[in-house]
Coordinates of C-alpha atoms and ligand atoms in Angstrom, one line a residue:
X1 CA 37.2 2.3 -29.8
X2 CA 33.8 1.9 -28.4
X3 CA 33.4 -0.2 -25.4
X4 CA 30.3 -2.2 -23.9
X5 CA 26.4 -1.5 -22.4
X6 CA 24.5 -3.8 -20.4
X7 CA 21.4 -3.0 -18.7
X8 CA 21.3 -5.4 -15.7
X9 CA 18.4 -6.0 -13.5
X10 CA 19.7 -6.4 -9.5
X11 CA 16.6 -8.3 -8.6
X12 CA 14.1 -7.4 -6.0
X13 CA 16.7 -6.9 -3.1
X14 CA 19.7 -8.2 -1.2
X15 CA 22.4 -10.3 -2.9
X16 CA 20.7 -13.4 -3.3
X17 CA 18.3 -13.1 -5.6
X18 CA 20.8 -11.2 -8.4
X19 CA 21.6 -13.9 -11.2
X20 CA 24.8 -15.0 -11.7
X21 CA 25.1 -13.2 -14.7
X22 CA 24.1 -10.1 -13.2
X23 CA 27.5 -10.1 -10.7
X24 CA 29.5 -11.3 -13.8
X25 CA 28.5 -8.2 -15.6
X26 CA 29.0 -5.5 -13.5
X27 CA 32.5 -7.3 -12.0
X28 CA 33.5 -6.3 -15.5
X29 CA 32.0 -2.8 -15.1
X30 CA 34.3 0.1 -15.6
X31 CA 31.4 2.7 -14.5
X32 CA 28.0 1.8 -12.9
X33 CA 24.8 4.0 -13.5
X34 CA 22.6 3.0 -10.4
X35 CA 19.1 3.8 -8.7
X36 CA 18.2 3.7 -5.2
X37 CA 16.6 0.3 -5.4
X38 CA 19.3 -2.4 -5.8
X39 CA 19.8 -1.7 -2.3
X40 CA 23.0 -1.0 0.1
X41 CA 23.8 -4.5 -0.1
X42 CA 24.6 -4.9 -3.7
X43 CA 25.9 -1.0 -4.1
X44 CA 28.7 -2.2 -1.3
X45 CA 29.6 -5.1 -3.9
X46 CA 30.3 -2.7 -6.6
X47 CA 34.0 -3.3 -7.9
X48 CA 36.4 -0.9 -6.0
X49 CA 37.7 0.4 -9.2
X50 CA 34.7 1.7 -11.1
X51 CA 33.5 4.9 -11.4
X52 CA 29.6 4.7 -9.3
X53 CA 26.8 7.8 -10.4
X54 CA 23.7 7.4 -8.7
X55 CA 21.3 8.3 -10.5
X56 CA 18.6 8.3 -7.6
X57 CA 15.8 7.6 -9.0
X58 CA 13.2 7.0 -6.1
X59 CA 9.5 7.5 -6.2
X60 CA 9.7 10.3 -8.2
X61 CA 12.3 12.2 -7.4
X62 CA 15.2 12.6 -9.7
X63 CA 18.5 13.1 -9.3
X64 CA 19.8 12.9 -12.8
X65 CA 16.8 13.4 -15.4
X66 CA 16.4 10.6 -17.8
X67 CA 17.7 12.3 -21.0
X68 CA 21.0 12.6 -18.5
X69 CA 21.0 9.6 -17.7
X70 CA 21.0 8.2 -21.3
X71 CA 23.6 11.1 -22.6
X72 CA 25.9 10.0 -20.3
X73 CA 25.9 6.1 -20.7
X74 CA 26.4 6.8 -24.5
X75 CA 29.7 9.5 -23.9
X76 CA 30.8 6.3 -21.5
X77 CA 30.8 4.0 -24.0
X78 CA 31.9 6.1 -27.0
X79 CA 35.3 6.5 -23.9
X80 CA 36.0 3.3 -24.6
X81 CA 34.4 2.4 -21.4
X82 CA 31.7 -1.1 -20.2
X83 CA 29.0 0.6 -18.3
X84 CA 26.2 -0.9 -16.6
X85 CA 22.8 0.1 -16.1
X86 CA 22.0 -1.6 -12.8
X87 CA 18.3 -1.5 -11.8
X88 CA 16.4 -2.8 -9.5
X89 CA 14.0 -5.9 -9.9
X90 CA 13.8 -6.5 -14.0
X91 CA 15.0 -3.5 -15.7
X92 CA 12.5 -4.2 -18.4
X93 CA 9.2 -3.5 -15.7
X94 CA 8.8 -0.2 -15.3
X95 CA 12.1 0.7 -15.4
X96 CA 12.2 3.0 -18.3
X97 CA 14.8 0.1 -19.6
X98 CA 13.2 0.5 -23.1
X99 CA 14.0 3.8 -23.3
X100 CA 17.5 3.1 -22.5
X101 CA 18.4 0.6 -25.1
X102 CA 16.4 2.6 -27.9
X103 CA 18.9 5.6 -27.6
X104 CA 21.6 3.2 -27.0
X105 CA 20.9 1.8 -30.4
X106 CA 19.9 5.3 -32.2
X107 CA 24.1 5.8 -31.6
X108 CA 25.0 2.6 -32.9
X109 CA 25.8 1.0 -29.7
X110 CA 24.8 -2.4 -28.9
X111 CA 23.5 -3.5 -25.8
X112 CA 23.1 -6.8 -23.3
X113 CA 20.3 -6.8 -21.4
X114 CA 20.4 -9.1 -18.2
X115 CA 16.8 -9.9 -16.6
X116 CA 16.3 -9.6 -12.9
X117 CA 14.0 -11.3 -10.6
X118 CA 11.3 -9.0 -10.6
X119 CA 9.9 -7.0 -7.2
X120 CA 6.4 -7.6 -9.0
X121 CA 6.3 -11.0 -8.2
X122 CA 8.8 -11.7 -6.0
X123 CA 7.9 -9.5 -3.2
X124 CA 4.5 -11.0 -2.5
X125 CA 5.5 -14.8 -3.3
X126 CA 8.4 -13.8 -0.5
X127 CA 5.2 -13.5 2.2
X128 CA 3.6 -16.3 0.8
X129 CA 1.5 -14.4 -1.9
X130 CA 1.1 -16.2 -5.1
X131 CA 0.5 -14.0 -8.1
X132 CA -1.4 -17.0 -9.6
X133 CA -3.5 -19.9 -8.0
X134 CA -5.6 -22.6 -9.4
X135 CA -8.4 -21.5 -7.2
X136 CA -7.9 -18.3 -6.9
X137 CA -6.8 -16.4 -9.9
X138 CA -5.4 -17.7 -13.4
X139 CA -4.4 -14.0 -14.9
X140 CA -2.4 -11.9 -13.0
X141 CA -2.0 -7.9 -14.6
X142 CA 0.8 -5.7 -13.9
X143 CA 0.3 -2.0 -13.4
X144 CA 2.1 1.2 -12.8
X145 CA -0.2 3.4 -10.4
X146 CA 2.4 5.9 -10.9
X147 CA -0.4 7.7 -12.6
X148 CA -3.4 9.8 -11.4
X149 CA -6.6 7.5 -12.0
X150 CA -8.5 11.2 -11.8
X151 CA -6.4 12.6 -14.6
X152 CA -8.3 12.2 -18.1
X153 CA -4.6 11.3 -20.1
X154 CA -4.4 8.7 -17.9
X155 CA -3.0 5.7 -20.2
X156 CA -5.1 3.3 -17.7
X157 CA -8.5 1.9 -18.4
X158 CA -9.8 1.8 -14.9
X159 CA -13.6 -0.1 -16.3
X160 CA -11.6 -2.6 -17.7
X161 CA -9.1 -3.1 -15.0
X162 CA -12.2 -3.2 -12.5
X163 CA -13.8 -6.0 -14.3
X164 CA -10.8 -8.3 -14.9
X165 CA -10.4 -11.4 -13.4
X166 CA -7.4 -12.7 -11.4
X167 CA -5.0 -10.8 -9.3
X168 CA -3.8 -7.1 -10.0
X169 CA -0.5 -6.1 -8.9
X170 CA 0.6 -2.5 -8.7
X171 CA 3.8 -1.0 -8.4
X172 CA 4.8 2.9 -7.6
X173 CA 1.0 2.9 -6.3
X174 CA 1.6 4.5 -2.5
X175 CA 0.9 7.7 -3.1
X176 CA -2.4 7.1 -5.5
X177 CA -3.8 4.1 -3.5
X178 CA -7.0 6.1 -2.8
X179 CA -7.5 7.3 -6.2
X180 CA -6.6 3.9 -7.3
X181 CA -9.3 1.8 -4.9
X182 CA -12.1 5.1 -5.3
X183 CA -11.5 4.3 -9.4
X184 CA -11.7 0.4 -8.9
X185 CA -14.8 0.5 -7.0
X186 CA -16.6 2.9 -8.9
X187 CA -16.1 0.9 -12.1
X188 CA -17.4 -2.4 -9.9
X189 CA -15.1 -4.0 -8.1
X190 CA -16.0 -5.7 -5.1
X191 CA -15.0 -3.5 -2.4
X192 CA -14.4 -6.9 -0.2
X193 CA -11.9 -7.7 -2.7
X194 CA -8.7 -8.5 -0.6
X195 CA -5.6 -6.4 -0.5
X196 CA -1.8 -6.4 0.7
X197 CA 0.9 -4.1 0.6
X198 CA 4.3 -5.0 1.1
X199 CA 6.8 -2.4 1.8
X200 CA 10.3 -2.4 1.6
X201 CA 10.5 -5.9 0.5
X202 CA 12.9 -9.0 1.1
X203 CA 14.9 -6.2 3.5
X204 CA 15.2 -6.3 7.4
X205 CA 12.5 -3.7 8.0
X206 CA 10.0 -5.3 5.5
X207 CA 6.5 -4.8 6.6
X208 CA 3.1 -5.8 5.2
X209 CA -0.9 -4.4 5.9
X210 CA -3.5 -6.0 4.9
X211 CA -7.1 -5.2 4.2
X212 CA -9.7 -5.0 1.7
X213 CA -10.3 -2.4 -1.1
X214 CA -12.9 -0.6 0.7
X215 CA -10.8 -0.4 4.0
X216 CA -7.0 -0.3 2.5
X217 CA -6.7 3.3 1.8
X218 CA -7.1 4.2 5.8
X219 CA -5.5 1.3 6.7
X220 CA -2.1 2.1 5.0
X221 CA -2.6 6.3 6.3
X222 CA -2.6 5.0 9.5
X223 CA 0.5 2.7 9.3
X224 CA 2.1 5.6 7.6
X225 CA 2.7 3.5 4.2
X226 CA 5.4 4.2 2.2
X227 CA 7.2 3.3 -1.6
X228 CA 9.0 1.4 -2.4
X229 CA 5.9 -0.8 -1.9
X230 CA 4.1 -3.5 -3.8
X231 CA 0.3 -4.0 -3.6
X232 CA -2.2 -6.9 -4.4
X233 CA -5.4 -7.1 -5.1
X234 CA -7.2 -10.5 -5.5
X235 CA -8.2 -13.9 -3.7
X236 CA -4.3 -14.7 -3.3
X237 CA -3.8 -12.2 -0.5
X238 CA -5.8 -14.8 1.5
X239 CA -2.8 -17.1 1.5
X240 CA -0.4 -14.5 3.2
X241 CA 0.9 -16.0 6.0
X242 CA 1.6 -13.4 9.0
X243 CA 4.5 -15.7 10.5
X244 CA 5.9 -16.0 6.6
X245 CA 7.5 -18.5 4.6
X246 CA 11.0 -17.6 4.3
X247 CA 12.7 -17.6 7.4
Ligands
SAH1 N1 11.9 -2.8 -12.4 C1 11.4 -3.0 -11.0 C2 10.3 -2.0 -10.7 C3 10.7 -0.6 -10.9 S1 9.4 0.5 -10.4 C4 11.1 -4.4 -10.8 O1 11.0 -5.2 -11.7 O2 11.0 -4.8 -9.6 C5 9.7 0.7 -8.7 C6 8.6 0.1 -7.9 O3 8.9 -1.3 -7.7 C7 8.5 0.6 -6.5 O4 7.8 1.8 -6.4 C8 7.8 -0.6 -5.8 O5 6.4 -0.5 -6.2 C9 8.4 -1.8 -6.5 N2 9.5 -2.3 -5.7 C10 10.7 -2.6 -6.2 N3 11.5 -3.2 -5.3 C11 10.7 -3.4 -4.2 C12 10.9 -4.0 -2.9 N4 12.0 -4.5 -2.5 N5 9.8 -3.9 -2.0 C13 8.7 -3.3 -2.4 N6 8.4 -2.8 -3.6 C14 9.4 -2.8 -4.5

């Protein structure tokens, strides 16, 4: 007997922006593999019965290594067991999601996946960011700045990401953001270039800075900045909105 995988998204924070689909799915859960980003409020919603493993994976630290992570959802599932995957925003954004459902399917085991509201746009639009604006910026590029811009494997074209167009939105990119503006700039981008980062998202103690790409780096040092955090670089950062939109 071989019993069920989903790999849910939780959205970008608090209960009402999970899809119906989403609480459907892990009601039904008899063990729930989750990260640190879903967020107190959803992990307190978790069905009394089933089994809960953090798998803490926050900025970089590990708790459970992925190859764990994936070993285990497949020995749940060959018990007979429905397991969720529950992670936060889309679990198809850098959230190694892919990686997931490829092992799932090298043991034969079929998987739903459940999109989430992603942090990547949701965050800024929640302060009044648009990723995309008529006037301002009609591409909009997603990136993970999980990486080292000085580092030669880098799997980032900095030239080209300086030249594009449009609004650039980084997730993961705390800890690199002055490698990350230094590579921008030196590859041409306007170092007046507007730029917002919005920590801790769509919770209580949300808090955004603001500033440009020359200036952002000191800026977010001296507000002690930290992940989880989304940035954005582009005209839209013009429309944020100190007072906010969602009250
Ligand atoms: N799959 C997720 C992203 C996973 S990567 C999604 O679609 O949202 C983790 C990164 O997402 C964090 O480092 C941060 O950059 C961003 N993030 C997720 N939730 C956030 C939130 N509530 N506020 C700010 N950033 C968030």
């Amino acid at each position: 007997m071989t019993g069920r995988a989903y790999l849910v998204g939780s959205g970008p924070g608090g209960l009402g922006l999970m899809t119906i689909r989403a609480r459907e799915v892990i009601d039904s859960a008899d063990v729930v593999l989750y990260d640190q980003l879903p967020g107190e409020e959803i992990l307190a919603t978790l069905p009394k019965n089933a089994e809960r493993i953090d798998c803490g994976k926050y900025g970089g630290s590990h708790t459970l290594e992925q190859d764990a992570i994936e070993e285990l959802m497949v020995r749940k599932v060959k018990e007979g067991k429905t397991v969720v995957r529950l992670k936060g925003g889309d679990p198809f954004l850098f959230g190694r999601g892919g990686e997931e459902i490829e092992t799932l399917r090298e043991h034969g085991i079929a998987v739903e996946v459940v999109p989430g509201v992603t942090s990547a746009i949701a965050v800024p639009e929640m302060v009044g960011i648009p990723v995309t604006h008529r006037r301002y910026a009609s591409q909009v590029t997603f990136i993970t700045g999980h990486e080292d811009p000085t580092k030669p494997e880098s799997a980032l074209d900095w030239e080209v990401l300086a030249r594009l167009k449009g609004t650039l939105v980084i997730l993961m990119g705390v800890k690199n953001l002055p490698a990350i503006t230094a590579a921008l700039v030196e590859h041409g981008k306007d170092p007046a270039t507007p730029v917002a980062i919005i920590e801790r998202g769509l919770r209580p103690d949300q808090r955004v800075t603001v500033g440009t790409v020359a200036d952002i780096p000191e800026k977010a040092r001296a507000a002690g900045v930290r992940p989880p955090a989304v940035i954005v670089i582009g005209g839209v950062v013009e429309l944020y909105e100190e007072d906010g939109l969602s009250e």
